[in-house]
Tab-separated table of C-alpha atoms in Angstrom:
chain	number	residue	atom	x	y	z
A	243	UNK	CA	-21.697	-40.973	-16.711
A	244	UNK	CA	-19.592	-41.401	-13.565
A	245	UNK	CA	-17.314	-38.574	-14.700
A	246	UNK	CA	-20.330	-36.330	-15.287
A	247	UNK	CA	-21.700	-37.068	-11.817
A	248	UNK	CA	-18.284	-36.431	-10.265
A	249	UNK	CA	-18.083	-33.040	-12.014
A	250	UNK	CA	-21.525	-32.102	-10.700
A	251	UNK	CA	-20.523	-33.169	-7.182
A	252	UNK	CA	-17.340	-31.087	-7.284
A	253	UNK	CA	-19.261	-28.068	-8.598
A	254	UNK	CA	-21.924	-28.483	-5.902
A	255	UNK	CA	-19.296	-28.909	-3.157
A	256	UNK	CA	-17.451	-25.754	-4.199
A	257	UNK	CA	-20.702	-23.817	-4.557
A	258	UNK	CA	-21.982	-24.611	-1.073
A	259	UNK	CA	-18.695	-23.483	0.447
A	260	UNK	CA	-18.852	-19.978	-1.047
A	261	UNK	CA	-21.157	-17.595	0.800
A	262	UNK	CA	-22.580	-14.196	-0.009
A	263	UNK	CA	-21.623	-11.484	2.472
A	264	UNK	CA	-23.586	-8.233	2.220
A	265	UNK	CA	-22.627	-4.729	3.369
A	266	UNK	CA	-25.288	-2.010	3.489
A	267	UNK	CA	-23.546	1.314	4.099
A	268	UNK	CA	-24.539	4.907	4.657
A	269	UNK	CA	-22.340	7.987	4.590
A	270	UNK	CA	-22.575	11.762	4.571
A	271	UNK	CA	-23.837	14.221	1.941
A	272	UNK	CA	-20.409	15.367	0.628
A	273	UNK	CA	-19.782	11.793	-0.569
A	274	UNK	CA	-22.950	11.538	-2.683
A	275	UNK	CA	-21.978	10.351	-6.162
A	276	UNK	CA	-18.482	9.334	-5.014
A	277	UNK	CA	-16.887	5.972	-5.777
A	278	UNK	CA	-16.724	3.422	-2.944
A	279	UNK	CA	-14.142	0.637	-3.169
A	280	UNK	CA	-14.163	-2.647	-1.279
A	281	UNK	CA	-10.509	-3.586	-1.202
A	282	UNK	CA	-7.990	-5.850	0.484
A	283	UNK	CA	-4.246	-5.620	0.959
A	284	UNK	CA	-2.328	-7.805	-1.473
A	285	UNK	CA	0.105	-8.335	1.409
A	286	UNK	CA	1.136	-6.782	4.724
A	287	UNK	CA	4.615	-5.707	3.624
A	288	UNK	CA	3.949	-3.416	0.674
A	289	UNK	CA	0.323	-2.708	1.706
A	290	UNK	CA	-0.645	-2.553	-1.960
A	291	UNK	CA	-4.359	-2.689	-2.731
A	292	UNK	CA	-6.466	-5.214	-4.597
A	293	UNK	CA	-9.929	-3.870	-5.487
A	294	UNK	CA	-12.621	-6.494	-4.809
A	295	UNK	CA	-15.748	-4.514	-5.775
A	296	UNK	CA	-16.690	-0.973	-6.781
A	297	UNK	CA	-19.949	0.895	-6.214
A	298	UNK	CA	-21.261	4.474	-5.874
A	299	UNK	CA	-22.868	6.490	-3.092
A	300	UNK	CA	-26.470	7.160	-4.139
A	301	UNK	CA	-28.460	10.380	-3.633
A	302	UNK	CA	-29.487	9.279	-0.119
A	303	UNK	CA	-25.925	8.541	0.926
A	304	UNK	CA	-26.311	4.755	0.670
A	305	UNK	CA	-24.007	2.176	-0.880
A	306	UNK	CA	-24.088	-1.616	-1.064
A	307	UNK	CA	-21.701	-4.540	-1.572
A	308	UNK	CA	-22.521	-8.215	-2.130
A	309	UNK	CA	-19.264	-10.165	-2.000
A	310	UNK	CA	-18.716	-13.932	-2.018
A	311	UNK	CA	-16.183	-15.415	0.419
A	312	UNK	CA	-15.540	-18.843	1.923
A	313	UNK	CA	-13.595	-17.830	5.039
A	314	UNK	CA	-13.191	-14.894	7.404
A	315	UNK	CA	-11.019	-12.109	6.050
A	316	UNK	CA	-10.037	-8.504	6.624
A	317	UNK	CA	-11.272	-5.973	4.061
A	318	UNK	CA	-11.202	-2.200	3.683
A	319	UNK	CA	-13.863	0.253	2.565
A	320	UNK	CA	-12.422	3.279	0.786
A	321	UNK	CA	-14.041	6.568	-0.182
A	322	UNK	CA	-11.525	8.971	-1.694
A	323	UNK	CA	-8.696	9.474	0.832
A	324	UNK	CA	-10.514	7.749	3.734
A	325	UNK	CA	-10.269	4.038	4.562
A	326	UNK	CA	-12.010	1.963	7.207
A	327	UNK	CA	-11.211	-1.611	8.202
A	328	UNK	CA	-14.004	-4.168	8.349
A	329	UNK	CA	-13.824	-7.921	8.925
A	330	UNK	CA	-16.020	-10.160	6.820
A	331	UNK	CA	-17.533	-13.433	7.980
A	332	UNK	CA	-19.063	-15.688	5.297
A	333	UNK	CA	-22.854	-15.528	4.875
A	334	UNK	CA	-23.171	-12.410	7.021
A	335	UNK	CA	-25.018	-9.093	6.625
A	336	UNK	CA	-23.606	-5.804	7.910
A	337	UNK	CA	-25.242	-2.402	8.309
A	338	UNK	CA	-22.650	0.344	8.772
A	339	UNK	CA	-22.030	4.088	8.719
A	340	UNK	CA	-18.889	5.498	7.100
A	341	UNK	CA	-17.646	8.701	8.858
A	342	UNK	CA	-16.580	11.808	6.886
A	343	UNK	CA	-13.381	12.454	8.861
A	344	UNK	CA	-10.327	10.500	9.977
A	345	UNK	CA	-10.296	8.992	13.473
A	346	UNK	CA	-7.553	11.333	14.755
A	347	UNK	CA	-8.600	14.447	12.831
A	348	UNK	CA	-5.375	14.550	10.801
A	349	UNK	CA	-5.260	14.663	7.022
A	350	UNK	CA	-2.914	12.951	4.560
A	351	UNK	CA	-3.307	12.773	0.810
A	352	UNK	CA	-4.174	9.056	0.987
A	353	UNK	CA	-5.127	6.378	3.489
A	354	UNK	CA	-6.607	8.339	6.368
A	355	UNK	CA	-8.153	5.843	8.788
A	356	UNK	CA	-11.759	6.094	9.937
A	357	UNK	CA	-13.607	4.011	12.515
A	358	UNK	CA	-16.518	2.332	10.785
A	359	UNK	CA	-19.682	2.480	12.896
A	360	UNK	CA	-21.898	-0.620	13.026
A	361	UNK	CA	-25.652	-0.140	13.386
A	362	UNK	CA	-25.617	-3.574	15.005
A	363	UNK	CA	-23.159	-6.468	15.110
A	364	UNK	CA	-24.447	-10.029	14.635
A	365	UNK	CA	-23.920	-12.449	17.515
A	366	UNK	CA	-20.393	-13.966	17.582
A	367	UNK	CA	-19.431	-12.017	14.473
A	368	UNK	CA	-15.711	-11.436	13.905
A	369	UNK	CA	-16.055	-7.629	14.151
A	370	UNK	CA	-17.605	-7.767	17.621
A	371	UNK	CA	-14.954	-10.228	18.783
A	372	UNK	CA	-12.076	-8.116	17.460
A	373	UNK	CA	-13.516	-4.898	18.892
A	374	UNK	CA	-13.869	-6.464	22.339
A	375	UNK	CA	-10.386	-7.989	22.301
A	376	UNK	CA	-8.858	-4.705	21.066
A	377	UNK	CA	-10.591	-2.893	23.937
A	378	UNK	CA	-9.062	-5.286	26.462
A	379	UNK	CA	-5.682	-5.125	24.691
A	380	UNK	CA	-5.621	-1.311	24.727
A	381	UNK	CA	-6.639	-1.245	28.389
A	382	UNK	CA	-3.821	-3.650	29.255
A	383	UNK	CA	-1.274	-1.436	27.497
A	384	UNK	CA	-2.658	1.642	29.224
A	385	UNK	CA	-2.457	0.006	32.636
A	386	UNK	CA	1.083	-1.282	32.042
A	387	UNK	CA	2.590	1.593	30.063
A	388	UNK	CA	5.267	2.135	32.731
A	389	UNK	CA	6.112	-1.569	33.010
A	390	UNK	CA	7.144	-2.155	29.380
A	391	UNK	CA	10.592	-3.757	29.244
A	392	UNK	CA	10.458	-4.805	32.902
A	393	UNK	CA	10.016	-8.292	34.347
A	394	UNK	CA	6.694	-7.262	35.926
A	395	UNK	CA	5.314	-6.642	32.427
A	396	UNK	CA	5.467	-10.357	31.627
A	397	UNK	CA	3.860	-11.301	34.923
A	398	UNK	CA	0.965	-8.989	34.076
A	399	UNK	CA	0.916	-10.286	30.490
A	400	UNK	CA	0.525	-13.878	31.690
A	401	UNK	CA	-2.465	-12.800	33.788
A	402	UNK	CA	-3.936	-10.935	30.799
A	403	UNK	CA	-3.421	-13.960	28.567
A	404	UNK	CA	-5.259	-16.255	30.977
A	405	UNK	CA	-8.125	-13.768	31.331
A	406	UNK	CA	-8.522	-13.451	27.566
A	407	UNK	CA	-8.436	-17.220	27.055
A	408	UNK	CA	-11.196	-17.666	29.614
A	409	UNK	CA	-13.348	-14.895	28.133
A	410	UNK	CA	-13.179	-16.235	24.568
A	411	UNK	CA	-12.828	-19.968	25.259
A	412	UNK	CA	-16.091	-20.781	23.479
A	413	UNK	CA	-15.151	-19.015	20.242
A	414	UNK	CA	-14.494	-21.357	17.319
A	415	UNK	CA	-13.542	-18.789	14.657
A	416	UNK	CA	-9.958	-19.743	13.727
A	417	UNK	CA	-9.231	-16.276	12.294
A	418	UNK	CA	-10.080	-14.678	15.631
A	419	UNK	CA	-8.172	-17.267	17.661
A	420	UNK	CA	-5.055	-16.522	15.621
A	421	UNK	CA	-5.731	-12.799	15.931
A	422	UNK	CA	-5.576	-13.146	19.725
A	423	UNK	CA	-2.657	-15.576	19.652
A	424	UNK	CA	-0.329	-13.475	17.520
A	425	UNK	CA	-1.364	-10.147	19.043
A	426	UNK	CA	-0.305	-11.429	22.462
A	427	UNK	CA	2.834	-13.059	21.012
A	428	UNK	CA	3.741	-9.645	19.607
A	429	UNK	CA	3.559	-8.210	23.124
A	430	UNK	CA	5.793	-11.024	24.372
A	431	UNK	CA	8.576	-9.697	22.126
A	432	UNK	CA	8.791	-6.717	24.476
A	433	UNK	CA	11.210	-8.168	26.990
A	434	UNK	CA	14.292	-7.098	29.003
A	435	UNK	CA	17.477	-7.548	26.950
A	436	UNK	CA	18.841	-10.044	29.505
A	437	UNK	CA	15.959	-12.417	28.729
A	438	UNK	CA	15.620	-11.659	25.017
A	439	UNK	CA	17.353	-14.764	23.620
A	440	UNK	CA	15.506	-17.210	25.874
A	441	UNK	CA	12.191	-15.455	25.251
A	442	UNK	CA	12.619	-15.488	21.458
A	443	UNK	CA	13.462	-19.183	21.541
A	444	UNK	CA	10.256	-19.895	23.426
A	445	UNK	CA	8.206	-17.764	21.040
A	446	UNK	CA	9.783	-19.468	18.042
A	447	UNK	CA	9.024	-22.946	19.346
A	448	UNK	CA	5.460	-21.967	20.282
A	449	UNK	CA	4.344	-19.743	17.399
A	450	UNK	CA	6.630	-20.276	14.390
A	451	UNK	CA	8.267	-23.688	14.010
A	452	UNK	CA	6.125	-26.021	11.863
A	453	UNK	CA	3.303	-23.442	11.694
A	454	UNK	CA	1.849	-22.510	8.301
A	455	UNK	CA	2.333	-18.862	7.371
A	456	UNK	CA	-0.990	-17.244	6.499
A	457	UNK	CA	0.179	-14.195	4.557
A	458	UNK	CA	-3.396	-12.871	4.555
A	459	UNK	CA	-3.598	-12.746	8.367
A	460	UNK	CA	-2.297	-9.362	9.470
A	461	UNK	CA	-1.765	-10.281	13.145
A	462	UNK	CA	0.442	-13.243	12.268
A	463	UNK	CA	2.324	-11.229	9.676
A	464	UNK	CA	2.878	-8.332	12.100
A	465	UNK	CA	4.312	-10.738	14.684
A	466	UNK	CA	6.628	-12.432	12.160
A	467	UNK	CA	7.882	-9.134	10.741
A	468	UNK	CA	8.642	-7.861	14.249
A	469	UNK	CA	10.289	-11.140	15.252
A	470	UNK	CA	12.644	-11.081	12.243
A	471	UNK	CA	13.024	-7.303	11.958
A	472	UNK	CA	16.288	-6.237	10.236
A	473	UNK	CA	17.667	-9.776	10.405
A	474	UNK	CA	20.093	-9.304	7.516
A	475	UNK	CA	21.333	-5.951	8.767
A	476	UNK	CA	21.686	-6.800	12.463
A	477	UNK	CA	23.718	-10.020	12.323
A	478	UNK	CA	27.093	-9.784	14.046
A	479	UNK	CA	30.273	-11.880	14.100
A	480	UNK	CA	31.132	-14.341	11.329
A	481	UNK	CA	27.524	-14.726	10.174
A	482	UNK	CA	27.131	-10.958	9.867
A	483	UNK	CA	30.374	-10.710	7.867
A	484	UNK	CA	29.254	-13.486	5.517
A	485	UNK	CA	25.859	-11.846	4.940
A	486	UNK	CA	27.554	-8.521	4.183
A	487	UNK	CA	29.898	-10.266	1.736
A	488	UNK	CA	26.948	-11.900	-0.039
A	489	UNK	CA	25.034	-8.620	-0.277
A	490	UNK	CA	27.971	-6.452	-1.331
A	491	UNK	CA	30.591	-8.650	-3.013
A	492	UNK	CA	29.099	-11.884	-4.374
A	493	UNK	CA	25.329	-11.458	-4.540
A	494	UNK	CA	23.519	-14.787	-4.535
A	495	UNK	CA	20.063	-15.675	-3.253
A	496	UNK	CA	21.056	-19.353	-2.969
A	497	UNK	CA	24.130	-18.465	-0.887
A	498	UNK	CA	21.991	-16.269	1.378
A	499	UNK	CA	19.348	-18.970	1.786
A	500	UNK	CA	21.992	-21.643	2.514
A	501	UNK	CA	23.675	-19.463	5.135
A	502	UNK	CA	20.430	-18.669	6.968
A	503	UNK	CA	19.356	-22.324	6.937
A	504	UNK	CA	22.141	-23.093	9.436
A	505	UNK	CA	20.400	-20.880	12.004
A	506	UNK	CA	17.777	-22.639	14.148
A	507	UNK	CA	15.378	-19.716	13.752
A	508	UNK	CA	15.468	-20.204	9.956
A	509	UNK	CA	14.932	-23.949	9.628
A	510	UNK	CA	11.646	-23.403	7.780
A	511	UNK	CA	12.038	-22.669	4.082
A	512	UNK	CA	8.929	-20.462	4.039
A	513	UNK	CA	10.337	-18.345	6.874
A	514	UNK	CA	13.624	-17.857	5.026
A	515	UNK	CA	11.792	-16.799	1.867
A	516	UNK	CA	9.610	-14.324	3.759
A	517	UNK	CA	12.445	-12.818	5.802
A	518	UNK	CA	14.792	-12.499	2.819
A	519	UNK	CA	12.106	-10.739	0.729
A	520	UNK	CA	11.071	-8.316	3.493
A	521	UNK	CA	14.647	-7.538	4.564
A	522	UNK	CA	15.829	-6.972	0.996
A	523	UNK	CA	12.922	-4.552	0.527
A	524	UNK	CA	14.236	-2.480	3.454
A	525	UNK	CA	17.862	-2.725	2.292
A	526	UNK	CA	16.935	-1.432	-1.170
A	527	UNK	CA	16.604	2.027	0.407
A	528	UNK	CA	19.728	1.655	2.561
A	529	UNK	CA	22.574	3.762	1.141
A	530	UNK	CA	25.121	1.146	2.251
A	531	UNK	CA	23.866	-1.290	-0.389
A	532	UNK	CA	23.562	-1.138	-4.164
A	533	UNK	CA	19.874	-0.888	-5.158
A	534	UNK	CA	20.687	-2.669	-8.424
A	535	UNK	CA	22.185	-5.626	-6.535
A	536	UNK	CA	19.281	-5.772	-4.082
A	537	UNK	CA	16.742	-5.690	-6.930
A	538	UNK	CA	18.586	-8.528	-8.712
A	539	UNK	CA	18.493	-10.567	-5.494
A	540	UNK	CA	14.743	-9.979	-5.180
A	541	UNK	CA	14.215	-11.146	-8.760
A	542	UNK	CA	16.290	-14.249	-8.021
A	543	UNK	CA	14.239	-14.830	-4.852
A	544	UNK	CA	11.026	-14.696	-6.862
A	545	UNK	CA	12.411	-17.070	-9.480
A	546	UNK	CA	13.800	-19.650	-7.058
A	547	UNK	CA	11.287	-19.425	-4.215
A	548	UNK	CA	8.892	-22.348	-3.766
A	549	UNK	CA	6.161	-20.800	-1.579
A	550	UNK	CA	3.523	-19.350	-3.919
A	551	UNK	CA	2.049	-16.914	-1.380
A	552	UNK	CA	5.469	-15.470	-0.571
A	553	UNK	CA	6.299	-15.272	-4.277
A	554	UNK	CA	3.233	-13.024	-4.609
A	555	UNK	CA	4.670	-10.770	-1.873
A	556	UNK	CA	8.101	-10.727	-3.539
A	557	UNK	CA	6.471	-9.776	-6.829
A	558	UNK	CA	4.571	-6.908	-5.145
A	559	UNK	CA	7.847	-5.681	-3.627
A	560	UNK	CA	9.509	-5.712	-7.046
A	561	UNK	CA	6.524	-3.847	-8.527
A	562	UNK	CA	6.762	-1.184	-5.809
A	563	UNK	CA	10.486	-0.712	-6.350
A	564	UNK	CA	10.380	-0.602	-10.137
A	565	UNK	CA	7.082	1.139	-10.893
A	566	UNK	CA	8.617	4.625	-11.129
A	567	UNK	CA	12.199	3.971	-12.182
A	568	UNK	CA	13.260	5.582	-15.502
A	569	UNK	CA	12.170	3.597	-18.532
A	570	UNK	CA	9.110	1.960	-16.937
A	571	UNK	CA	5.560	2.592	-18.097
A	572	UNK	CA	3.482	3.962	-15.193
A	573	UNK	CA	-0.222	3.531	-14.526
A	574	UNK	CA	-2.281	4.998	-17.366
A	575	UNK	CA	-3.923	8.275	-16.384
A	576	UNK	CA	-7.427	8.669	-17.822
A	577	UNK	CA	-9.434	11.601	-16.428
A	578	UNK	CA	-11.859	14.415	-17.348
A	579	UNK	CA	-10.440	17.811	-18.331
A	580	UNK	CA	-11.972	21.287	-17.947
A	581	UNK	CA	-13.957	20.768	-21.180
A	582	UNK	CA	-15.399	17.504	-19.791
A	583	UNK	CA	-13.376	15.504	-22.315
A	584	UNK	CA	-11.815	12.200	-21.290
A	585	UNK	CA	-8.065	12.659	-21.585
A	586	UNK	CA	-5.499	9.879	-21.369
A	587	UNK	CA	-1.714	10.133	-21.162
A	588	UNK	CA	-1.677	7.743	-24.130
A	589	UNK	CA	-3.211	10.584	-26.219
A	590	UNK	CA	0.129	12.388	-26.095
A	591	UNK	CA	2.282	9.746	-27.786
A	592	UNK	CA	5.096	11.472	-29.661
A	593	UNK	CA	5.419	14.307	-27.109
A	594	UNK	CA	7.035	14.574	-23.709
A	595	UNK	CA	4.481	14.967	-20.894
A	596	UNK	CA	5.055	17.149	-17.814
A	597	UNK	CA	2.449	16.434	-15.118
A	598	UNK	CA	1.827	18.340	-11.923
A	599	UNK	CA	-0.518	17.423	-9.071
A	600	UNK	CA	-2.072	20.413	-7.307
A	601	UNK	CA	-4.921	21.587	-5.069
A	602	UNK	CA	-6.505	24.930	-4.212
A	603	UNK	CA	-5.666	24.497	-0.535
A	604	UNK	CA	-1.965	24.339	-1.468
A	605	UNK	CA	-0.718	27.816	-2.422
A	606	UNK	CA	2.710	26.628	-3.591
A	607	UNK	CA	1.184	24.354	-6.208
A	608	UNK	CA	-0.921	27.226	-7.542
A	609	UNK	CA	1.993	29.656	-7.589
A	610	UNK	CA	4.190	27.213	-9.496
A	611	UNK	CA	1.401	26.571	-11.990
A	612	UNK	CA	1.526	30.240	-13.026
A	613	UNK	CA	4.855	29.472	-14.688
A	614	UNK	CA	3.206	26.900	-16.960
A	615	UNK	CA	1.846	29.625	-19.234
A	616	UNK	CA	5.326	30.779	-20.190
A	617	UNK	CA	6.737	27.251	-20.335
A	618	UNK	CA	3.954	26.150	-22.674
A	619	UNK	CA	4.658	29.037	-25.048
A	620	UNK	CA	8.359	28.168	-25.098
A	621	UNK	CA	8.231	24.366	-25.153
A	622	UNK	CA	4.634	23.461	-26.098
A	623	UNK	CA	5.649	22.028	-29.472
A	624	UNK	CA	7.519	19.130	-27.877
A	625	UNK	CA	6.067	18.986	-24.342
A	626	UNK	CA	2.462	18.420	-23.275
A	627	UNK	CA	1.611	20.129	-19.980
A	628	UNK	CA	-0.956	18.415	-17.763
A	629	UNK	CA	-2.257	19.573	-14.372
A	630	UNK	CA	-4.189	17.149	-12.147
A	631	UNK	CA	-6.357	18.677	-9.423
A	632	UNK	CA	-6.871	16.638	-6.240
A	633	UNK	CA	-9.451	18.815	-4.462
A	634	UNK	CA	-12.361	16.944	-2.866
A	635	UNK	CA	-14.949	19.125	-4.601
A	636	UNK	CA	-15.428	18.945	-8.369
A	637	UNK	CA	-17.319	22.251	-8.272
A	638	UNK	CA	-14.298	24.018	-6.765
A	639	UNK	CA	-12.084	22.589	-9.496
A	640	UNK	CA	-14.594	23.605	-12.160
A	641	UNK	CA	-14.875	27.121	-10.732
A	642	UNK	CA	-11.098	27.507	-10.578
A	643	UNK	CA	-10.688	26.474	-14.222
A	644	UNK	CA	-13.418	28.901	-15.276
A	645	UNK	CA	-11.657	31.771	-13.468
A	646	UNK	CA	-8.307	30.950	-15.112
A	647	UNK	CA	-9.094	30.776	-18.844
A	648	UNK	CA	-5.423	31.444	-19.660
A	649	UNK	CA	-4.622	28.001	-18.239
A	650	UNK	CA	-5.452	26.440	-21.576
A	651	UNK	CA	-3.481	23.220	-21.209
A	652	UNK	CA	-5.220	20.052	-20.000
A	653	UNK	CA	-6.480	20.664	-16.467
A	654	UNK	CA	-7.669	17.265	-15.255
A	655	UNK	CA	-9.725	16.303	-12.196
A	656	UNK	CA	-8.673	13.165	-10.304
A	657	UNK	CA	-12.268	12.183	-9.521
A	658	UNK	CA	-11.588	11.119	-5.950
A	659	UNK	CA	-9.228	8.361	-7.082
A	660	UNK	CA	-6.671	8.559	-4.277
A	661	UNK	CA	-5.191	5.255	-5.475
A	662	UNK	CA	-3.753	7.273	-8.362
A	663	UNK	CA	-1.677	9.176	-5.813
A	664	UNK	CA	-0.452	5.875	-4.386
A	665	UNK	CA	0.606	4.734	-7.853
A	666	UNK	CA	2.892	7.755	-8.181
A	667	UNK	CA	4.061	7.750	-4.534
A	668	UNK	CA	2.596	11.201	-3.911
A	669	UNK	CA	2.681	12.124	-0.244
A	670	UNK	CA	2.819	15.916	-0.640
A	671	UNK	CA	2.089	18.498	-3.300
A	672	UNK	CA	3.100	20.099	-5.553
A	673	UNK	CA	4.411	16.946	-7.185
A	674	UNK	CA	5.743	16.549	-10.724
A	675	UNK	CA	6.269	13.672	-13.159
A	676	UNK	CA	8.007	13.751	-16.549
A	677	UNK	CA	7.253	11.124	-19.226
A	678	UNK	CA	9.076	10.524	-22.504
A	679	UNK	CA	7.489	10.407	-25.935
A	680	UNK	CA	6.486	6.766	-25.437
A	681	UNK	CA	4.808	7.458	-22.087
A	682	UNK	CA	7.658	6.018	-20.016
A	683	UNK	CA	9.135	7.539	-16.876
A	684	UNK	CA	12.011	10.008	-17.244
A	685	UNK	CA	11.768	11.435	-13.724
A	686	UNK	CA	9.278	10.658	-10.942
A	687	UNK	CA	9.364	12.901	-9.077
A	688	UNK	CA	10.577	15.465	-11.593
A	689	UNK	CA	12.098	18.862	-10.888
A	690	UNK	CA	9.791	21.826	-10.231
A	691	UNK	CA	9.242	24.659	-12.730
A	692	UNK	CA	10.652	27.159	-10.216
A	693	UNK	CA	14.115	26.788	-8.610
A	694	UNK	CA	13.870	26.348	-4.848
A	695	UNK	CA	17.088	26.729	-2.871
A	696	UNK	CA	19.614	24.368	-4.425
A	697	UNK	CA	16.990	22.598	-6.549
A	698	UNK	CA	17.427	23.078	-10.286
A	699	UNK	CA	14.403	24.125	-12.323
A	700	UNK	CA	12.977	21.677	-14.879
A	701	UNK	CA	13.517	24.347	-17.535
A	702	UNK	CA	17.154	23.423	-18.036
A	703	UNK	CA	16.058	19.913	-19.028
A	704	UNK	CA	13.303	21.347	-21.235
A	705	UNK	CA	15.886	23.491	-23.004
A	706	UNK	CA	18.076	20.451	-23.680
A	707	UNK	CA	15.099	18.426	-24.919
A	708	UNK	CA	14.099	21.211	-27.298
A	709	UNK	CA	17.649	21.454	-28.568
A	710	UNK	CA	17.729	17.682	-29.072
A	711	UNK	CA	14.393	17.668	-30.938
A	712	UNK	CA	15.164	20.680	-33.149
A	713	UNK	CA	16.017	19.828	-36.752
A	714	UNK	CA	19.539	20.997	-37.644
A	715	UNK	CA	19.633	23.871	-40.107
A	716	UNK	CA	21.364	23.218	-43.437
A	717	UNK	CA	23.349	25.828	-45.287
A	718	UNK	CA	24.463	26.094	-48.929
A	719	UNK	CA	27.381	28.089	-50.179
A	720	UNK	CA	26.243	31.408	-51.541
A	721	UNK	CA	23.005	31.443	-49.575
A	722	UNK	CA	22.000	32.861	-46.224
């Protein structure tokens, strides 16, 4: 009986500490019927996404989320290639408008930032607090843009810090207090070189030593990443030589961790784990280091690390590095084709798959697609050709397919899923991917169908694949 009562108490305690936060949104007519994602970053190093909830824009342009949280957090609302940051307080209701264009008017294939507009902001809500602090922060930078790196900058910064503390002294929200704390600490890193060592020591003792790392707090993470930027690559003297030897001659995560532990700035185990993971991620793309060695060190870091939150980050780094290397199985593509059939890359098991991403606003991608007709005739028996359109309008895609009936391979529409572009690291089009007969990566990106300068056309590889797949002819004496 006591055990039963204890279970009920625990359930009740957990239940009353989880609150429903509601977002009522409205957006513009072109987004009617589009998917809206409520997402969060898995971490602030890879900036990978974790989808929290999914909904649709209704015929009136409205959408709605009801999400349970127990503490303040940052979230992101995404419609196609646009994203807007929103902060969520537990047990709060928000009424917002989602703009149709990016805040600076520029356009990228994914992750164009918009400024979410609030119809009203509840009293003492995290969004109002952040907006007001950011306004003061931006004004300070504007006023002191010519003082950066000078001693006067820190005099002005001390005044700014005192003013901010007085303005927000009654605020109890710990997320916001840390937002202010680490945003200002980040500014304190901007110091004359003659004072850099002393200043960093003060910042370390004030903001890092014996402080818990909240990997979900972007202001703290931004400060830490700036504080320890390029640590492994910038060490000089004997320590620098030893780090280089570990990374290039005798790779060992334990040796690296042991060496850093001798440095006062690395006394905390969690800091060493974070810095090693983030620095190795950068060094993976540095031509002075072996990517195979760096990847092995990251895997060792994940295996031997003790901080669970940082292990999650290390795992996301490994996923980012390995997701498109030859032999890996990429994200499954499952989209509608021009006949309104659901087509999946898994449907093509037993054939190679050559995928191109294109749009009507990109003339190069259309011109290169003209070559597909001939390539399909020559290599269609062993290679499946797939074209994925990333235009915003389904009607434009549909009209284009109707006016090109000779494009009889699978012409798929991405459906506004810009996360698909992230999965394949697509930052420009045309972009090509080649999969093997088991759906695993051969090349990502793959060569184009048309030679461009010194680039070799994909056709040479197609020719070799066809030769490899062709059954050898057998001959008998006395026959032709």
